[in-house]
Amino acid sequence: MTRSIRSATTATLLTIVPSLATAQKAPVSPADYGQWETLGPATLSPDGNWLAYGINRVDETSELRVRGLDRDTTVVVRFASGAQFTGDTRWLAYAIGVSPEEREAANDENPVRNRVGLMHMRTLERAEIAGVASFSISPDGRWIALRGYPPAARTTGGADLIVRNLDSGATVSFGNAAAYAWADDGALLAMTIRTESGTGNGVHLFDPATGAMRVLDSSTSLYRGLAWRDDARDLVVLRSQTDSVFADTSHTILAWRDAGGRTTALSFDPATAPTFPSNMRVAEHRDPQWTVNGRSIHFGMRPRERAPERPRRGAAADSTAAADSTVAADSTAASDSTKTADDDVEVSDVQVWHANDFRIMPMQKVQETRDLQRTLLAVWWPDDGTFVQAGTDLMETTSATPDGQWATETNVEPYRFDAMFGRQFNDISLVDLRTGDRSTVIEKVRYFMGGSATGRYLVWFEGSDFWTYDTRTRERTNITASAGGGFANIEYDYPVEQFPPYGVAGWAEDDEAILLYDRYDVWRVSPDGSNARRLTDGAPDSVVYRYVRTMPEPDGIVMDRPLYFRIAGEWTKRSGLARVRPGRAPERLVFEDASLGRFMRADSAATFAYTLEGFDDSPDWFTAGPDLAGARQVTATNPFQADFAWGRSELVDFTNETGRRLQGALLYPAGYEPGRRYPMLVYQYEIVSPGVHRYVVPSKRSYYNHAVFTANGYFVLLPDIVYRDRDPGRSAVEAIVPAVQAVIDRGLVDPARVGIVGHSWGGYQATYVPTQTNIFAASVAGAPLTNFLSMMGAIHWSGGLPETGHWETGQARMGVPYWDDFDAHVRNSPAAFIDQLETPMLMMFGDADGTVDWHQGVEFYNFARRAGRTDFVLLVYPGEDHGLRQEKNQVDYQRRILEWFGHWLKGEPAPEWITDGESWLDRGKKLEGAGGNRR
């Protein structure tokens, strides 16, 4: 490998001074960051005449803006969010929070209490209701349910629920509501009541149009999992039933057909159901759910947990105790050092880690709550009282098909050992939910996509093709063998036995077809493999098409209406939208040299909206009709950006050392002056060039902030990296070095003033690459992997995951354990080349890092000291995880990054922490002086 030599002129670097031409418009400074805005969630009104969107600022203030699309009107509500229009667009409801100052001052005696705002969209008059924790508008748009907060002193029970007539303002109040839900049809409100004593608990049904209230069930039990059937008035809920023999709680399933009309009440009691296993219970961790056709109800069951046995009492207990004491005395006489099981000794909290554990102990610990809430899918058929258990293993995945007739269950057991290390395959069983009959229908599959729109077909990807299984005929069909498309993503640069597919857009209505992706296009393929045809035309000019839903599709994609697709130029990085109308060629409606996102349509009007942004163009909303012609910009975020010097971005093409064509995003410094050569920071991870159009809001808390870097006079290069198996480090060098050279060759950058920065995997590369080349004058590596031998045996503590899976088949891409290819592990390990490191390096870790063990930093620090690398500094932030969460630490780290690069790339005077470090005593004095703790 060729090693470039960094210029020896680093010590003579001069601080960049803006020229008179650029001094008229200064780059953004930290004092200005607070006003910068980002777009929050947005929604179009059903009639297409209003856009409600959120604005969040760096200073943590926020607001809701309601923009008229048929008039020049914008209403602003401070600290509001969660906007919901009524179906007729007569009203808008939204939550109103509190200011950052109020939130900071909140305590147990003065807790944060949100409000709800109501806006009449014709008059724009507003009203507010205090003390509302959640709200829901009735489907007919006439009513709103508002649930308050439980009394502060109450540990259990519900809260007040108010139902308000939106037009008249009249209200009806209910106490102790725990849950509530509107039926999809009209306005019928179901609620569960929960009191502290249990008296009055029940399920109530309220019709606000008539004022009628019905009690569907009442008891001292708890009611959970309240749910309506979609587009129907069928209701279901769980009612608890306790048994002193068990420590857990089982439930009876209560259901009502045509609630609010000629109601039919139904119930399933597991204690009396003849086929329900006695060692199982109906569990609360899975809400009961009606199937779409209303014929059955799905619920969750899990094994029962018996209550601990109580100490025995009476003569028998006394005699047993006497006998036990005699044994203990004899035992003590024989040997004072021996203790029996009946001695009063505290139980050890030892953990037993077994090499055969499928999930290691830390993973079991992290997933404890999830494990306690896992359920087995079960089905109740109310018409004949039939019960069917579909799931057999709590650790497997069981899913029902949309028609409610079938379920599939995974089985990893035949591939257990390989799955422990990232090679996940499963067998798939098909379960008849009417009879309980089950059979294995697919073996050793990695990519299983479940059932079709009707549930008749199962679909999966195997080899290079998609396959279907017909549940009626029991036939397996390769549906893409004759399509001629490349559906396997052979660009996937991980060491895997099976390449993944590009993906599935979805099923058409009535299983007419399935829409599949290849590298660029979307294919329409019948489930029997016939009539395969390409819907789009992206391949000739390398434009990627991906389907985007513009309307609800509960029964599948509607093929006889226009279909919309997001489009993206693979090499141009242009993005936009295309349309395919039945029987017509694809139409590219919008295709901009920008990043297009958030495409949506109004529910009841042909009004469409999307956002556009560029590196130097703050994101804004645009609206248009179905052909998106004449799109109109309807928002203007960050207009004050025009008062500051700003950078721009462009693509850089280069070829890595193996001859692979790659790209990078090059971000220009604010106020760039042609002819000058600037310092440059290389920020890398994997594929990052799509960030060429990303607008970055400057912030002191975002420590790798590209807008901050460019405002400080740096070019920023984001080069793409692709990997070869067992050579991730070398692959990074093979991409990064040519990318840097491509920019240097253009005369934009001073080759003596190039730095590299990255975090986590990017931090690994920012550690490794400087050991292989001297093209960098400085490096900043956040939370990096540094030792490929010790890191393979580490644990991802946040998820409890062993590193081995991530190591062999995941991001590290090593393919094998170190003992199968020791040389590969050494040649890609930064620690192995510490003696070749000549680049000044700043490394950062939080000492509670749950992703990359922070001792990777400790090891490298010790190696650097021993190797005499005096230009190495390790920052350790107490209590911080993989990413810094505390504002003080985020701000501190960004400041030190700028000081580090400022010294090594700009020649700025080095702060003392860079030249001499900081002693524990000096650190303590600084903290005490600031009123902090010197821990």
mmCIF file of C-alpha atoms in Angstrom, residues 36-226:
data_model
loop_
_atom_site.group_PDB
_atom_site.id
_atom_site.type_symbol
_atom_site.label_atom_id
_atom_site.label_comp_id
_atom_site.label_asym_id
_atom_site.label_seq_id
_atom_site.Cartn_x
_atom_site.Cartn_y
_atom_site.Cartn_z
ATOM 1 C CA TRP A 36 -32.280 28.553 13.350
ATOM 2 C CA GLU A 37 -35.388 26.579 12.423
ATOM 3 C CA THR A 38 -36.124 22.997 11.409
ATOM 4 C CA LEU A 39 -39.389 21.687 9.982
ATOM 5 C CA GLY A 40 -41.440 19.513 12.302
ATOM 6 C CA PRO A 41 -44.342 17.184 11.440
ATOM 7 C CA ALA A 42 -46.928 18.501 8.988
ATOM 8 C CA THR A 43 -50.417 17.656 7.759
ATOM 9 C CA LEU A 44 -52.643 18.821 4.916
ATOM 10 C CA SER A 45 -56.262 19.602 5.666
ATOM 11 C CA PRO A 46 -58.678 17.128 4.029
ATOM 12 C CA ASP A 47 -59.971 19.817 1.640
ATOM 13 C CA GLY A 48 -56.409 20.743 0.628
ATOM 14 C CA ASN A 49 -56.731 24.398 1.652
ATOM 15 C CA TRP A 50 -54.495 24.407 4.751
ATOM 16 C CA LEU A 51 -51.061 23.172 5.705
ATOM 17 C CA ALA A 52 -50.282 22.836 9.420
ATOM 18 C CA TYR A 53 -46.595 22.358 10.110
ATOM 19 C CA GLY A 54 -44.278 22.514 13.075
ATOM 20 C CA ILE A 55 -41.219 24.700 13.546
ATOM 21 C CA ASN A 56 -38.526 23.788 16.072
ATOM 22 C CA ARG A 57 -35.598 26.059 16.857
ATOM 23 C CA VAL A 58 -32.112 25.474 18.142
ATOM 24 C CA ASP A 59 -32.971 27.464 21.289
ATOM 25 C CA GLU A 60 -35.698 24.812 21.978
ATOM 26 C CA THR A 61 -38.603 27.126 21.300
ATOM 27 C CA SER A 62 -41.226 25.829 18.902
ATOM 28 C CA GLU A 63 -44.481 26.743 17.235
ATOM 29 C CA LEU A 64 -47.230 25.479 14.989
ATOM 30 C CA ARG A 65 -47.838 27.404 11.780
ATOM 31 C CA VAL A 66 -51.156 27.035 9.975
ATOM 32 C CA ARG A 67 -50.780 28.264 6.405
ATOM 33 C CA GLY A 68 -53.702 28.985 4.130
ATOM 34 C CA LEU A 69 -53.157 27.569 0.647
ATOM 35 C CA ASP A 70 -56.157 29.341 -0.866
ATOM 36 C CA ARG A 71 -55.357 32.652 0.843
ATOM 37 C CA ASP A 72 -52.331 34.560 2.118
ATOM 38 C CA THR A 73 -52.869 33.708 5.778
ATOM 39 C CA THR A 74 -50.610 32.125 8.385
ATOM 40 C CA VAL A 75 -51.643 31.603 12.002
ATOM 41 C CA VAL A 76 -48.873 30.953 14.534
ATOM 42 C CA VAL A 77 -49.395 29.143 17.852
ATOM 43 C CA ARG A 78 -46.393 29.042 20.180
ATOM 44 C CA PHE A 79 -45.308 25.667 21.593
ATOM 45 C CA ALA A 80 -48.111 23.846 19.752
ATOM 46 C CA SER A 81 -47.790 20.487 17.985
ATOM 47 C CA GLY A 82 -49.733 17.386 16.961
ATOM 48 C CA ALA A 83 -52.197 19.167 14.652
ATOM 49 C CA GLN A 84 -55.334 17.236 13.601
ATOM 50 C CA PHE A 85 -58.034 18.514 11.243
ATOM 51 C CA THR A 86 -61.602 17.312 11.349
ATOM 52 C CA GLY A 87 -62.697 15.384 8.279
ATOM 53 C CA ASP A 88 -64.671 18.360 6.985
ATOM 54 C CA THR A 89 -61.814 20.820 7.725
ATOM 55 C CA ARG A 90 -64.070 22.919 9.910
ATOM 56 C CA TRP A 91 -61.822 22.550 12.958
ATOM 57 C CA LEU A 92 -58.189 22.101 13.850
ATOM 58 C CA ALA A 93 -57.087 20.683 17.194
ATOM 59 C CA TYR A 94 -53.554 20.714 18.575
ATOM 60 C CA ALA A 95 -51.604 20.195 21.784
ATOM 61 C CA ILE A 96 -49.968 23.209 23.446
ATOM 62 C CA GLY A 97 -46.869 22.608 25.501
ATOM 63 C CA VAL A 98 -44.805 24.912 27.683
ATOM 64 C CA SER A 99 -41.707 27.036 27.200
ATOM 65 C CA PRO A 100 -38.225 25.670 27.966
ATOM 66 C CA GLU A 101 -38.156 27.870 31.058
ATOM 67 C CA GLU A 102 -41.449 26.469 32.353
ATOM 68 C CA ARG A 103 -40.311 22.938 31.647
ATOM 69 C CA GLU A 104 -37.069 23.561 33.528
ATOM 70 C CA ALA A 105 -38.962 24.965 36.527
ATOM 71 C CA ALA A 106 -41.434 22.053 36.694
ATOM 72 C CA ASN A 107 -41.385 19.761 39.722
ATOM 73 C CA ASP A 108 -43.662 17.304 41.556
ATOM 74 C CA GLU A 109 -45.675 20.133 43.067
ATOM 75 C CA ASN A 110 -45.798 22.076 39.819
ATOM 76 C CA PRO A 111 -45.772 19.461 37.017
ATOM 77 C CA VAL A 112 -45.969 20.199 33.312
ATOM 78 C CA ARG A 113 -49.581 20.247 32.132
ATOM 79 C CA ASN A 114 -50.340 20.605 28.439
ATOM 80 C CA ARG A 115 -53.348 22.340 26.958
ATOM 81 C CA VAL A 116 -55.376 21.698 23.832
ATOM 82 C CA GLY A 117 -56.103 24.407 21.310
ATOM 83 C CA LEU A 118 -59.108 24.496 18.972
ATOM 84 C CA MET A 119 -59.206 26.651 15.851
ATOM 85 C CA HIS A 120 -62.311 27.256 13.747
ATOM 86 C CA MET A 121 -60.962 27.200 10.203
ATOM 87 C CA ARG A 122 -63.593 29.538 8.799
ATOM 88 C CA THR A 123 -63.250 32.332 11.349
ATOM 89 C CA LEU A 124 -59.770 31.410 12.712
ATOM 90 C CA GLU A 125 -61.123 31.975 16.218
ATOM 91 C CA ARG A 126 -59.273 29.981 18.846
ATOM 92 C CA ALA A 127 -60.069 28.438 22.202
ATOM 93 C CA GLU A 128 -57.879 26.634 24.741
ATOM 94 C CA ILE A 129 -58.656 23.919 27.284
ATOM 95 C CA ALA A 130 -56.188 23.513 30.141
ATOM 96 C CA GLY A 131 -54.931 20.304 31.693
ATOM 97 C CA VAL A 132 -55.340 17.936 28.745
ATOM 98 C CA ALA A 133 -52.993 14.971 28.395
ATOM 99 C CA SER A 134 -54.473 13.556 25.167
ATOM 100 C CA PHE A 135 -57.302 14.165 22.732
ATOM 101 C CA SER A 136 -59.139 12.441 19.880
ATOM 102 C CA ILE A 137 -61.578 13.804 17.309
ATOM 103 C CA SER A 138 -64.648 11.779 16.365
ATOM 104 C CA PRO A 139 -64.668 10.458 12.779
ATOM 105 C CA ASP A 140 -67.653 12.642 11.888
ATOM 106 C CA GLY A 141 -65.733 15.731 13.042
ATOM 107 C CA ARG A 142 -68.435 16.941 15.435
ATOM 108 C CA TRP A 143 -66.896 16.005 18.781
ATOM 109 C CA ILE A 144 -63.577 15.896 20.542
ATOM 110 C CA ALA A 145 -62.673 13.729 23.530
ATOM 111 C CA LEU A 146 -60.219 15.325 25.956
ATOM 112 C CA ARG A 147 -58.556 13.257 28.687
ATOM 113 C CA GLY A 148 -56.959 15.067 31.591
ATOM 114 C CA TYR A 149 -54.257 14.096 34.046
ATOM 115 C CA PRO A 150 -54.793 11.736 36.989
ATOM 116 C CA PRO A 151 -54.776 13.515 40.368
ATOM 117 C CA ALA A 152 -51.226 13.878 41.624
ATOM 118 C CA ALA A 153 -51.895 11.837 44.754
ATOM 119 C CA ARG A 154 -53.487 8.941 42.858
ATOM 120 C CA THR A 155 -51.284 5.946 42.137
ATOM 121 C CA THR A 156 -53.898 4.023 40.150
ATOM 122 C CA GLY A 157 -57.158 4.766 38.417
ATOM 123 C CA GLY A 158 -58.173 6.955 35.513
ATOM 124 C CA ALA A 159 -58.579 10.633 34.802
ATOM 125 C CA ASP A 160 -61.398 12.969 33.853
ATOM 126 C CA LEU A 161 -62.630 12.672 30.271
ATOM 127 C CA ILE A 162 -64.480 15.533 28.599
ATOM 128 C CA VAL A 163 -66.483 15.172 25.397
ATOM 129 C CA ARG A 164 -66.957 18.551 23.762
ATOM 130 C CA ASN A 165 -69.270 19.572 20.962
ATOM 131 C CA LEU A 166 -66.951 21.480 18.638
ATOM 132 C CA ASP A 167 -69.682 23.764 17.301
ATOM 133 C CA SER A 168 -71.579 24.655 20.456
ATOM 134 C CA GLY A 169 -68.824 24.187 23.020
ATOM 135 C CA ALA A 170 -71.168 22.115 25.219
ATOM 136 C CA THR A 171 -69.355 19.464 27.245
ATOM 137 C CA VAL A 172 -70.096 16.236 29.065
ATOM 138 C CA SER A 173 -67.649 14.992 31.688
ATOM 139 C CA PHE A 174 -66.822 11.501 32.911
ATOM 140 C CA GLY A 175 -64.608 10.548 35.815
ATOM 141 C CA ASN A 176 -61.911 7.887 36.078
ATOM 142 C CA ALA A 177 -61.523 7.137 32.373
ATOM 143 C CA ALA A 178 -58.518 4.896 31.739
ATOM 144 C CA ALA A 179 -58.795 4.403 27.978
ATOM 145 C CA TYR A 180 -61.119 5.671 25.283
ATOM 146 C CA ALA A 181 -61.662 5.124 21.560
ATOM 147 C CA TRP A 182 -64.052 6.331 18.864
ATOM 148 C CA ALA A 183 -65.655 3.859 16.501
ATOM 149 C CA ASP A 184 -64.657 4.455 12.866
ATOM 150 C CA ASP A 185 -68.258 5.078 11.864
ATOM 151 C CA GLY A 186 -69.893 8.295 13.064
ATOM 152 C CA ALA A 187 -69.410 9.220 16.713
ATOM 153 C CA LEU A 188 -69.622 6.432 19.255
ATOM 154 C CA LEU A 189 -67.183 6.587 22.148
ATOM 155 C CA ALA A 190 -66.126 3.570 24.190
ATOM 156 C CA MET A 191 -64.251 4.032 27.442
ATOM 157 C CA THR A 192 -62.936 1.917 30.261
ATOM 158 C CA ILE A 193 -63.439 3.168 33.811
ATOM 159 C CA ARG A 194 -60.865 2.526 36.493
ATOM 160 C CA THR A 195 -61.139 3.714 40.095
ATOM 161 C CA GLU A 196 -58.643 3.278 42.896
ATOM 162 C CA SER A 197 -60.976 1.024 44.855
ATOM 163 C CA GLY A 198 -62.231 -0.866 41.807
ATOM 164 C CA THR A 199 -65.829 0.030 42.565
ATOM 165 C CA GLY A 200 -67.474 1.247 39.395
ATOM 166 C CA ASN A 201 -64.916 -0.220 37.015
ATOM 167 C CA GLY A 202 -66.369 -1.146 33.676
ATOM 168 C CA VAL A 203 -66.798 -0.554 29.957
ATOM 169 C CA HIS A 204 -69.078 2.326 29.023
ATOM 170 C CA LEU A 205 -70.462 3.393 25.665
ATOM 171 C CA PHE A 206 -71.422 7.022 25.045
ATOM 172 C CA ASP A 207 -73.345 8.423 22.088
ATOM 173 C CA PRO A 208 -72.786 12.206 22.193
ATOM 174 C CA ALA A 209 -75.484 12.839 19.573
ATOM 175 C CA THR A 210 -78.213 11.492 21.857
ATOM 176 C CA GLY A 211 -76.487 11.806 25.223
ATOM 177 C CA ALA A 212 -77.153 8.110 25.843
ATOM 178 C CA MET A 213 -74.695 6.240 28.058
ATOM 179 C CA ARG A 214 -74.682 2.446 28.263
ATOM 180 C CA VAL A 215 -72.744 0.270 30.668
ATOM 181 C CA LEU A 216 -71.630 -2.738 28.652
ATOM 182 C CA ASP A 217 -69.923 -4.432 31.583
ATOM 183 C CA SER A 218 -69.166 -3.595 35.189
ATOM 184 C CA SER A 219 -67.101 -5.255 37.904
ATOM 185 C CA THR A 220 -64.177 -4.587 40.234
ATOM 186 C CA SER A 221 -61.835 -6.076 37.632
ATOM 187 C CA LEU A 222 -59.461 -4.140 35.409
ATOM 188 C CA TYR A 223 -60.380 -3.578 31.762
ATOM 189 C CA ARG A 224 -57.600 -3.414 29.201
ATOM 190 C CA GLY A 225 -56.937 -3.413 25.468
ATOM 191 C CA LEU A 226 -60.075 -1.593 24.345
#
